[in-house]
């Protein structure tokens, strides 16, 4: 999807350097992925003490494995 946005040039250059990405597009994509993962972890952390989540470590490992398998399959199918 193409989107036209104004991005702080200095901030983008810093992100490009830190991420060691080859393109601006890759840098923005990596930054968005990192942001989403961070927010998801924060939400899980908030929910963990509330009793809303009753998973143990084994459940989390199984869920991660299933997610990674599904993502690998989707990536493979898109090529």
GROMACS .gro file of C-alpha atoms in nm, residues 11-40:
model
   30
   11UNK     CA    1   1.484   1.083   1.281
   12UNK     CA    2   1.456   0.870   0.967
   13UNK     CA    3   1.832   0.889   0.909
   14UNK     CA    4   1.897   0.782   1.269
   15UNK     CA    5   1.655   0.491   1.232
   16UNK     CA    6   1.814   0.393   0.901
   17UNK     CA    7   2.157   0.385   1.062
   18UNK     CA    8   2.046   0.199   1.375
   19UNK     CA    9   1.841  -0.058   1.186
   20UNK     CA   10   2.111  -0.112   0.922
   21UNK     CA   11   1.829  -0.126   0.670
   22UNK     CA   12   1.908  -0.077   0.305
   23UNK     CA   13   1.607   0.138   0.220
   24UNK     CA   14   1.379   0.391   0.384
   25UNK     CA   15   1.087   0.158   0.318
   26UNK     CA   16   1.259  -0.125   0.505
   27UNK     CA   17   1.344   0.111   0.791
   28UNK     CA   18   0.983   0.225   0.830
   29UNK     CA   19   0.858  -0.135   0.805
   30UNK     CA   20   1.101  -0.250   1.076
   31UNK     CA   21   1.006   0.043   1.298
   32UNK     CA   22   0.635  -0.036   1.263
   33UNK     CA   23   0.696  -0.403   1.342
   34UNK     CA   24   0.901  -0.309   1.649
   35UNK     CA   25   0.631  -0.069   1.768
   36UNK     CA   26   0.355  -0.328   1.730
   37UNK     CA   27   0.557  -0.595   1.914
   38UNK     CA   28   0.636  -0.351   2.194
   39UNK     CA   29   0.272  -0.252   2.240
   40UNK     CA   30   0.161  -0.616   2.232
   0.00000   0.00000   0.00000
